[in-house]
Short mmCIF file of C-alpha atoms and ligand atoms in Angstrom, two decimals:
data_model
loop_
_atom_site.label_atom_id
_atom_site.label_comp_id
_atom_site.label_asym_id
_atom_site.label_seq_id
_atom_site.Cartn_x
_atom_site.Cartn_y
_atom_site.Cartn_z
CA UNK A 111 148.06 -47.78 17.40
CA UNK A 112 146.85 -50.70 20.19
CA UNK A 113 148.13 -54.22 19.87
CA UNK A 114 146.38 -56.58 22.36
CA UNK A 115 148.60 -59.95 23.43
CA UNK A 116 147.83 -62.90 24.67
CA UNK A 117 149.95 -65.75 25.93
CA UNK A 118 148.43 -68.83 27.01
CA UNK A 119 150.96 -71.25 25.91
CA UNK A 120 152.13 -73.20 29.20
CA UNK A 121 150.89 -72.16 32.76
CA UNK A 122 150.41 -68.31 32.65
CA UNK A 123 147.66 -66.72 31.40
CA UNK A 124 148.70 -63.05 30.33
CA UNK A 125 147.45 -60.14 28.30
CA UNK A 126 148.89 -56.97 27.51
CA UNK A 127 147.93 -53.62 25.93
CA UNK A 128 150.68 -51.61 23.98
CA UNK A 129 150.43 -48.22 22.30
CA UNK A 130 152.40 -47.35 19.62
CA UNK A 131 154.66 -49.62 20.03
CA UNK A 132 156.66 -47.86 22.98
CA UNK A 133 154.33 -47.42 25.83
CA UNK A 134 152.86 -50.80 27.61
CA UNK A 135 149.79 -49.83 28.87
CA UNK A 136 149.03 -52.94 30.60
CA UNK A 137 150.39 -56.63 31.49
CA UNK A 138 148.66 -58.79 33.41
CA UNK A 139 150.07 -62.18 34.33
CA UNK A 140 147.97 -64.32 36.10
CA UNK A 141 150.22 -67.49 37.20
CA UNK A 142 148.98 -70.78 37.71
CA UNK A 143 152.29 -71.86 39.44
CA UNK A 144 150.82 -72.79 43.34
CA UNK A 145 148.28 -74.79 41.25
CA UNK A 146 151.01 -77.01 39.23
CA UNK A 147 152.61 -77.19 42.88
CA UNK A 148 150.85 -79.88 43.95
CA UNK A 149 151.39 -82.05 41.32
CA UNK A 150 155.27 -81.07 41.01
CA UNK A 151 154.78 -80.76 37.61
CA UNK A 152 152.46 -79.21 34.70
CA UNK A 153 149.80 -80.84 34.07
CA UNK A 154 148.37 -79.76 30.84
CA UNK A 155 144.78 -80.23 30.80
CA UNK A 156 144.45 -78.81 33.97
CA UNK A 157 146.06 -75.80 32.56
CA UNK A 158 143.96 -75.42 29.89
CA UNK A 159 140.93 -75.75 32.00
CA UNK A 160 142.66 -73.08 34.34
CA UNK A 161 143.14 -70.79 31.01
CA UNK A 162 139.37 -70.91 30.21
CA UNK A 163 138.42 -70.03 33.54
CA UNK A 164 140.89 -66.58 33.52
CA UNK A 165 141.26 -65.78 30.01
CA UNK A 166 138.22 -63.11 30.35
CA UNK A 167 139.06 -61.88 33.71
CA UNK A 168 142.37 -61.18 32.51
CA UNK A 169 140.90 -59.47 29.59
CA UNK A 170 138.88 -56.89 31.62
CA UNK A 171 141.87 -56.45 33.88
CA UNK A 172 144.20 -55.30 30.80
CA UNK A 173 141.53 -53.31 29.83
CA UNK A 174 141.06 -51.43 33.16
CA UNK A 175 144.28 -50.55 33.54
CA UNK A 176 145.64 -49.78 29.93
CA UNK A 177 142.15 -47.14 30.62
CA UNK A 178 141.03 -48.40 26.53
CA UNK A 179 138.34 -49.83 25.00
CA UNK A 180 138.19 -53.31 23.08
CA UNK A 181 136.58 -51.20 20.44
CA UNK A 182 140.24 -49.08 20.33
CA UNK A 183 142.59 -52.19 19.54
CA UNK A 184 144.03 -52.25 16.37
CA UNK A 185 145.86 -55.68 16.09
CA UNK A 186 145.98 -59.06 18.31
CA UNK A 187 149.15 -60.60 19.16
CA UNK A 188 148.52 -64.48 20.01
CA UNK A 189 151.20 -66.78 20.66
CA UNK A 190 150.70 -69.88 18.58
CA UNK A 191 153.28 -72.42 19.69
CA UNK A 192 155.47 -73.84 20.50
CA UNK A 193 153.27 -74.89 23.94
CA UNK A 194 150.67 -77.14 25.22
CA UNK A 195 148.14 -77.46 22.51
CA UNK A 196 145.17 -76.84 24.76
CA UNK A 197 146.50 -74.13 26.71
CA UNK A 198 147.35 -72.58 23.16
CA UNK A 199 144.33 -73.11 21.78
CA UNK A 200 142.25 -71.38 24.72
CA UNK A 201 144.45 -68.31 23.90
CA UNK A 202 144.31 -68.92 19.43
CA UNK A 203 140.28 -69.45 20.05
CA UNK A 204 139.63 -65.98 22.25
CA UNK A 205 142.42 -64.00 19.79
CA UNK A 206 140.53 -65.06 16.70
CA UNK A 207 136.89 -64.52 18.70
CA UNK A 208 138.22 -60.81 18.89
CA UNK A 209 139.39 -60.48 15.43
CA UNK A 210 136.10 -61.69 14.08
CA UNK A 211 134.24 -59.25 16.39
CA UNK A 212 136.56 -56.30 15.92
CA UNK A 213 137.67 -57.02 12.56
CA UNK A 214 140.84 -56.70 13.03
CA UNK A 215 144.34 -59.05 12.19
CA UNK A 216 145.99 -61.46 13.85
CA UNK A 217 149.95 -61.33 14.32
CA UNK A 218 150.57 -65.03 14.83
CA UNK A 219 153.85 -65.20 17.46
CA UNK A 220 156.22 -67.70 18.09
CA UNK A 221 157.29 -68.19 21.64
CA UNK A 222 160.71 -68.52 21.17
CA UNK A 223 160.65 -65.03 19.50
CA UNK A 224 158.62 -63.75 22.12
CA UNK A 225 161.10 -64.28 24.64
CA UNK A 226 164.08 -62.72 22.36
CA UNK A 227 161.95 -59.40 21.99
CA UNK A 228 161.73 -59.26 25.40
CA UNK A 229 164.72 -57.85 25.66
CA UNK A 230 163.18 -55.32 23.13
CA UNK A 231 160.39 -53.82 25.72
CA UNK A 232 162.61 -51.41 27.61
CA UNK A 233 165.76 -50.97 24.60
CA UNK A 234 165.25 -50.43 20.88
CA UNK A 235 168.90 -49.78 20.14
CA UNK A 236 169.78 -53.14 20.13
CA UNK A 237 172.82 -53.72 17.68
CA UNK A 238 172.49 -56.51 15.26
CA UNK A 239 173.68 -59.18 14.90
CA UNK A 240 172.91 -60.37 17.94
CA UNK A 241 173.52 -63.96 19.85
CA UNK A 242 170.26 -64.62 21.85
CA UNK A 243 170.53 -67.26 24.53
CA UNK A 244 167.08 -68.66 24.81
CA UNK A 245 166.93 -70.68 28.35
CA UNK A 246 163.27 -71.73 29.32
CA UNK A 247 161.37 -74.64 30.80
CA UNK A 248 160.93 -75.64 27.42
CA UNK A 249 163.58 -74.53 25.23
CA UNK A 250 167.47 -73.86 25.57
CA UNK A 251 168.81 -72.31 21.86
CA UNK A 252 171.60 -70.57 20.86
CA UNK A 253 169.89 -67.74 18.14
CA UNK A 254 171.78 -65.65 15.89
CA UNK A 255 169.47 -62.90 14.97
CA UNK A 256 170.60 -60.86 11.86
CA UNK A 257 168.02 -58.33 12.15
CA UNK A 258 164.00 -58.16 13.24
CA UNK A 259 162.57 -61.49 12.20
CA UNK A 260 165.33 -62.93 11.00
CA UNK A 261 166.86 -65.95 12.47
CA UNK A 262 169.63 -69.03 12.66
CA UNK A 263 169.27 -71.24 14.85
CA UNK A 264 173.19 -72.29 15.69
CA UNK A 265 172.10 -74.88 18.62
CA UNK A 266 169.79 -76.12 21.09
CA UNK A 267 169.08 -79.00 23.27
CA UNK A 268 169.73 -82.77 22.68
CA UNK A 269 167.42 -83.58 25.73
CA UNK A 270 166.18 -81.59 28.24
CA UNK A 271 165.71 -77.66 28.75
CA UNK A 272 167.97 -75.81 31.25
CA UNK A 273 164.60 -75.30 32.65
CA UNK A 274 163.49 -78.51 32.77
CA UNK A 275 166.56 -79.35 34.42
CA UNK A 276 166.09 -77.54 37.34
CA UNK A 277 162.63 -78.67 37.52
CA UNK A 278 163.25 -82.29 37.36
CA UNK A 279 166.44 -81.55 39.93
CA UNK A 280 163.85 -80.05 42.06
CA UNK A 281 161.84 -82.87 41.83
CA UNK A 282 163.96 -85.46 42.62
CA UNK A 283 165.31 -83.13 46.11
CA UNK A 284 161.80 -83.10 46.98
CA UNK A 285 162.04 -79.21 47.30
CA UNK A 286 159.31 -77.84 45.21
CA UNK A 287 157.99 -76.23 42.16
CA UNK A 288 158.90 -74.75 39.71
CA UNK A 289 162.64 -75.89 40.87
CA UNK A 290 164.15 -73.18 39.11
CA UNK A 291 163.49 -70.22 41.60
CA UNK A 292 163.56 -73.07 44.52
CA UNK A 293 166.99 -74.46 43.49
CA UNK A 294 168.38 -70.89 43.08
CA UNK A 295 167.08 -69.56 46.47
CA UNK A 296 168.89 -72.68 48.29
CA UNK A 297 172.07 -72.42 45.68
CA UNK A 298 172.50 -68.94 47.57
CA UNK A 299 173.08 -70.85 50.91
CA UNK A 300 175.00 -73.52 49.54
CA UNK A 301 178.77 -74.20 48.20
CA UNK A 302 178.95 -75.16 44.33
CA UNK A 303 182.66 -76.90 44.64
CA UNK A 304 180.85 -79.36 47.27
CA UNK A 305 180.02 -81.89 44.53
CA UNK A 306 181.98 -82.42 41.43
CA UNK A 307 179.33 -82.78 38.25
CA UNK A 308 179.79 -82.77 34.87
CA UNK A 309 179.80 -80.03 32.59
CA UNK A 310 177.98 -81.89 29.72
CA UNK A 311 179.03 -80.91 26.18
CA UNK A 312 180.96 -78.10 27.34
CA UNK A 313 183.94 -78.82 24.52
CA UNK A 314 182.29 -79.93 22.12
CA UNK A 315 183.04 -78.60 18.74
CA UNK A 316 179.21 -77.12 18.14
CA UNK A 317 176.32 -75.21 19.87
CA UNK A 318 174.29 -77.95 21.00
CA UNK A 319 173.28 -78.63 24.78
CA UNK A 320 172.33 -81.32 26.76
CA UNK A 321 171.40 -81.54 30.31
CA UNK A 322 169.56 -84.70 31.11
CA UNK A 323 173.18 -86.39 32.15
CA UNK A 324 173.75 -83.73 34.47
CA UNK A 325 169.91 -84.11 35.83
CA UNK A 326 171.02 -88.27 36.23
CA UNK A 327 174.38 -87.12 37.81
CA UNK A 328 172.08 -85.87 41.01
CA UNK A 329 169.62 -88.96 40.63
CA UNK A 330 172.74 -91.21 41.90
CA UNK A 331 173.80 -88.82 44.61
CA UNK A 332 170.35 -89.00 45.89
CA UNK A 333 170.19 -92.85 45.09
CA UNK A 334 173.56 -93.25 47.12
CA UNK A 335 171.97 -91.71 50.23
CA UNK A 336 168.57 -92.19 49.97
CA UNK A 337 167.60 -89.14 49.57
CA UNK A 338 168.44 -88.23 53.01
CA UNK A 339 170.45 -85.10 52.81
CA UNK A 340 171.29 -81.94 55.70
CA UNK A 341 169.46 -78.77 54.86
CA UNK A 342 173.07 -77.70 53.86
CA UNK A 343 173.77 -80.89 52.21
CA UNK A 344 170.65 -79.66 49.86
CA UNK A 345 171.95 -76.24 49.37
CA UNK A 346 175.32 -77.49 48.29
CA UNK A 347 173.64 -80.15 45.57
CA UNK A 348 171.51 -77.06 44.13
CA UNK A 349 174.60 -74.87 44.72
CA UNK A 350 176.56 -77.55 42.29
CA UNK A 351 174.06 -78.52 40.31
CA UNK A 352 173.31 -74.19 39.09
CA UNK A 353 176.74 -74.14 38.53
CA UNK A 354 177.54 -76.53 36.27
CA UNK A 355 174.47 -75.42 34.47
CA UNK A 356 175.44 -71.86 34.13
CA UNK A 357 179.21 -73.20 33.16
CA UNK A 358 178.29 -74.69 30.45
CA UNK A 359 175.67 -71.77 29.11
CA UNK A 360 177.84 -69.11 29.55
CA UNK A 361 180.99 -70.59 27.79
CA UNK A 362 178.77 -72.06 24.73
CA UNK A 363 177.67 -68.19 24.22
CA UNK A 364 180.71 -66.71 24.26
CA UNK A 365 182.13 -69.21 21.96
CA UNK A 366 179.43 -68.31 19.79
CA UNK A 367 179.85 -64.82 20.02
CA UNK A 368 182.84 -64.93 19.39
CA UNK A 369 182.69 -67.10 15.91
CA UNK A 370 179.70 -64.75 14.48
CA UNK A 371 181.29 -61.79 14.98
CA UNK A 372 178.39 -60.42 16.95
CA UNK A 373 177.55 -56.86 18.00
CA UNK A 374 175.07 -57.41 21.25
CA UNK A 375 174.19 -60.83 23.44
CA UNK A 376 170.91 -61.16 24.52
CA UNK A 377 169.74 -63.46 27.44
CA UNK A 378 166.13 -64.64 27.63
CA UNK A 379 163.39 -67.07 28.90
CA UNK A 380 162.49 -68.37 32.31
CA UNK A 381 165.98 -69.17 33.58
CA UNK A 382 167.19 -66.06 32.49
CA UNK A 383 165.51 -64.77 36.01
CA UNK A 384 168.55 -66.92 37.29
CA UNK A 385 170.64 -63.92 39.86
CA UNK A 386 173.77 -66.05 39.06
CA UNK A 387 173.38 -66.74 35.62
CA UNK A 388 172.67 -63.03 34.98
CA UNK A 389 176.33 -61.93 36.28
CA UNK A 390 178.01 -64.48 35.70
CA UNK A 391 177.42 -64.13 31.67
CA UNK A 392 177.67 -60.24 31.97
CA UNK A 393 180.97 -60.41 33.51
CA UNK A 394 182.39 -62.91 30.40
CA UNK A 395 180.63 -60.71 28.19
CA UNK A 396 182.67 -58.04 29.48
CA UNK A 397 186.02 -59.62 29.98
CA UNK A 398 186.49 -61.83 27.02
CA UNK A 399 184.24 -59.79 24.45
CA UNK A 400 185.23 -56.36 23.20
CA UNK A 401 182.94 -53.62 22.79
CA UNK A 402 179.64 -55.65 23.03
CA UNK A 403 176.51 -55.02 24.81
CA UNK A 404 174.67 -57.21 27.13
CA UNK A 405 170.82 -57.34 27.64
CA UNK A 406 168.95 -59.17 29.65
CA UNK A 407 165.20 -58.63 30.44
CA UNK A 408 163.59 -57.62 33.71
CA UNK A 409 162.81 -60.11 36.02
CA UNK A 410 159.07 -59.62 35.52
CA UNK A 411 159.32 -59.91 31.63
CA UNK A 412 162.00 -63.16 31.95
CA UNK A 413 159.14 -66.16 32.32
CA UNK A 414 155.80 -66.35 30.06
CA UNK A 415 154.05 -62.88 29.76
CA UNK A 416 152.05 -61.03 26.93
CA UNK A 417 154.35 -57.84 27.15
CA UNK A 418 157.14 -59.85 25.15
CA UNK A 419 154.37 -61.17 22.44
CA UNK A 420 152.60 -57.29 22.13
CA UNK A 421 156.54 -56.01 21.25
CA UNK A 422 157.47 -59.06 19.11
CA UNK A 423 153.87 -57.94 16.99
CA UNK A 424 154.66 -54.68 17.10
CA UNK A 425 157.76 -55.41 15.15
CA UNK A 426 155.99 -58.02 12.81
CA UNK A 427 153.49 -55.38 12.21
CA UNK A 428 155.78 -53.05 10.87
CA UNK A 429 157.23 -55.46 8.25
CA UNK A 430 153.36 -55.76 7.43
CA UNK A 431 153.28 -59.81 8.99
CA UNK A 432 149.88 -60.33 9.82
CA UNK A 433 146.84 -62.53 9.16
CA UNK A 434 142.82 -62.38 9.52
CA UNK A 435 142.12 -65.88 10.93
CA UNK A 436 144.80 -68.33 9.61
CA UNK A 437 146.32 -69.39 12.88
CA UNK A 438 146.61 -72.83 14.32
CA UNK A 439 147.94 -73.91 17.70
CA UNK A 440 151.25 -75.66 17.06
CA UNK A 441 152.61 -77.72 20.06
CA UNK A 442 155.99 -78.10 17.93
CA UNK A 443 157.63 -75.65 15.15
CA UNK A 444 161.04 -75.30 14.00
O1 LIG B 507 159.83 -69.17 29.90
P1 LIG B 507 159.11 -69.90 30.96
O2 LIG B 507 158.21 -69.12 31.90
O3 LIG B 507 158.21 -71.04 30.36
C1 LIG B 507 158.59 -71.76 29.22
O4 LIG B 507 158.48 -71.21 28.11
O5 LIG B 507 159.06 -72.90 29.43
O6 LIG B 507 160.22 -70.68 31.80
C2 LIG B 507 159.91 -71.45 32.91
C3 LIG B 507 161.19 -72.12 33.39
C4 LIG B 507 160.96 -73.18 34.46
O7 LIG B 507 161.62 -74.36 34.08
C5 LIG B 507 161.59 -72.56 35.70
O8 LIG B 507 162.13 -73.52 36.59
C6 LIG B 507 162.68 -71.68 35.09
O9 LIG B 507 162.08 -71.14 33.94
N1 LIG B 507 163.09 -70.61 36.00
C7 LIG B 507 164.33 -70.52 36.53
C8 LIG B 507 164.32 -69.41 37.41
N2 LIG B 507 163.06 -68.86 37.38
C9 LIG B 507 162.33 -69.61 36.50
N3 LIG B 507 165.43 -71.27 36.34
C10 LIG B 507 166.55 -70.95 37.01
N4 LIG B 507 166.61 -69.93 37.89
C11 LIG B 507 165.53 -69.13 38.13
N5 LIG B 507 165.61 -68.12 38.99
ZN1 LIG B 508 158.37 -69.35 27.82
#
């Protein structure tokens, strides 16, 4: 059995072949990061244009290398939001030109979920329930997931992502894009007691996030000295700045995991490629949680990719979830 999946909802354009649920055949992830550079920043009808101009080239290339036929795919996998509508729609519009052609269904995918089942593409023992820490450019949510496809959201973000955190950071430091990788590369070099910044909502008696204080926290250091900072000055602001980030993620999940009674903690979306974050929440899962596994994807599965929305439609395809050609882009869902 051959699902085909697509991602197109932000600024990768990916597809990826799976057989039988267990073997990926193929993902190819075609970024359009160093495009997005320039502008510091996503800018979303140039990545839609970018999609239109890839989506078939990626195509053949997960064809070529999975060694199949379009003729051989049983199922699409599309992600259908939440995203940029335009980017979605490039992917929604060649997922239900397929099914039309093939006849075949559609397994409509939510992003979110995508990243969760991420964690599913090299483990399928995963205990449940499980506490899934979603962390993306988009998104940070605290997910209790009883079992395959079913879900409680127990908090999210007031304001901005994590993500979007260290993107804007980034931005304002004048050090690059996407400012997650940047910031974490410089954090490395840099010492995170140097500045003393707030660890927003980190007592607060719920799940809930919110970063965009923290983000202002750094606009005044770099309004204080005009933005004129040492190299190591720089390291020790991103240093600071990751820390009280990851503070603040890795006690909310652990008071969560603790409360549900959970059996397994899974990390997931673009941040979750953060080195620090990584151990740093493995070693509390350890010390203050008994008996409970960790999972966290590899780095080449942690930001967008169609590997994570071909195993979240495998497992929607075995509950029998699946369309013909009902699916809309949706730039917002619950
Ligand atoms: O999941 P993703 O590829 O796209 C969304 O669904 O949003 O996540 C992209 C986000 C960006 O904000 C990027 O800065 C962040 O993930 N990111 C990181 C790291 N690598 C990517 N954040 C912190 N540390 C990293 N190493
Ligand atoms: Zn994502």
């Amino acid at each position: 059995m051959l699902i085909l999946a697509i991602e197109t909802s932000c600024d990768e354009t990916s597809i990826a072949i799976l057989k039988d649920g267990k073997k990926l055949l193929s993902n190819i992830v075609y970024s359009q990061e160093k495009m997005h550079a320039e502008y510091r920043g996503i800018v979303p009808e140039v990545a839609a244009r970018k999609h239109i101009e890839t989506i078939i080239p990626t195509l053949d290339k997960a064809l070529n290398k999975a060694k199949v036929k379009l003729k051989d795919i049983d199922y699409i996998a599309i992600t259908n939001g939440p995203g940029l509508i335009t980017s979605l729609m490039v992917g929604i519009d060649t997922a239900k030109s397929l099914s039309f052609a093939l006849k075949i269904p559609i397994i409509p995918i939510h992003h979110t979920e995508s990243h969760i089942y991420s964690n599913f593409i090299e483990e399928d023992n995963i205990k449940f329930p499980a506490l899934a820490l979603v962390v993306s450019g988009g998104h940070t949510n605290l997910i209790l997931m009883k079992n395959h496809g079913k879900y409680e959201e127990i908090g999210s973000t007031r304001d901005d992502a994590a993500g979007e955190a260290f993107d804007k950071v980034a931005k304002l430091l004048n050090i690059g894009y996407p400012g997650g990788p940047v910031i974490s590369n410089k954090a490395d070099l840099g010492n995170s007691r140097a500045y003393s910044l707030p660890r927003p909502m980190i007592n607060s008696n719920n799940f809930d996030f919110s970063f965009s204080g923290l983000k202002t926290e750094v606009l005044y250091l770099v309004q204080k000295k005009h933005n004129k900072f040492s190299p190591q000055e720089i390291n020790n602001i991103c240093a600071s700045f990751q820390m009280a980030v990851i503070d603040v993620l890795v006690s909310k999940t652990i008071k969560a995991a603790t409360k549900y009674s959970i059996k397994s903690v899974l990390l997931a979306g673009g941040v979750s490629a953060n080195k620090l974050l990584r151990r740093k929440l493995k070693s509390a899962v350890n010390q203050k949680l008994n008996n409970i596994n960790f999972y966290y994807p590899d780095l080449k599965y942690c930001t967008d990719n169609a590997a994570m929305v071909a195993i979240a439609g495998y497992y929607k395809f075995l509950k029998g979830d699946f369309t013909t050609q009902h699916v809309v882009a949706t730039a917002r869902m619950e």
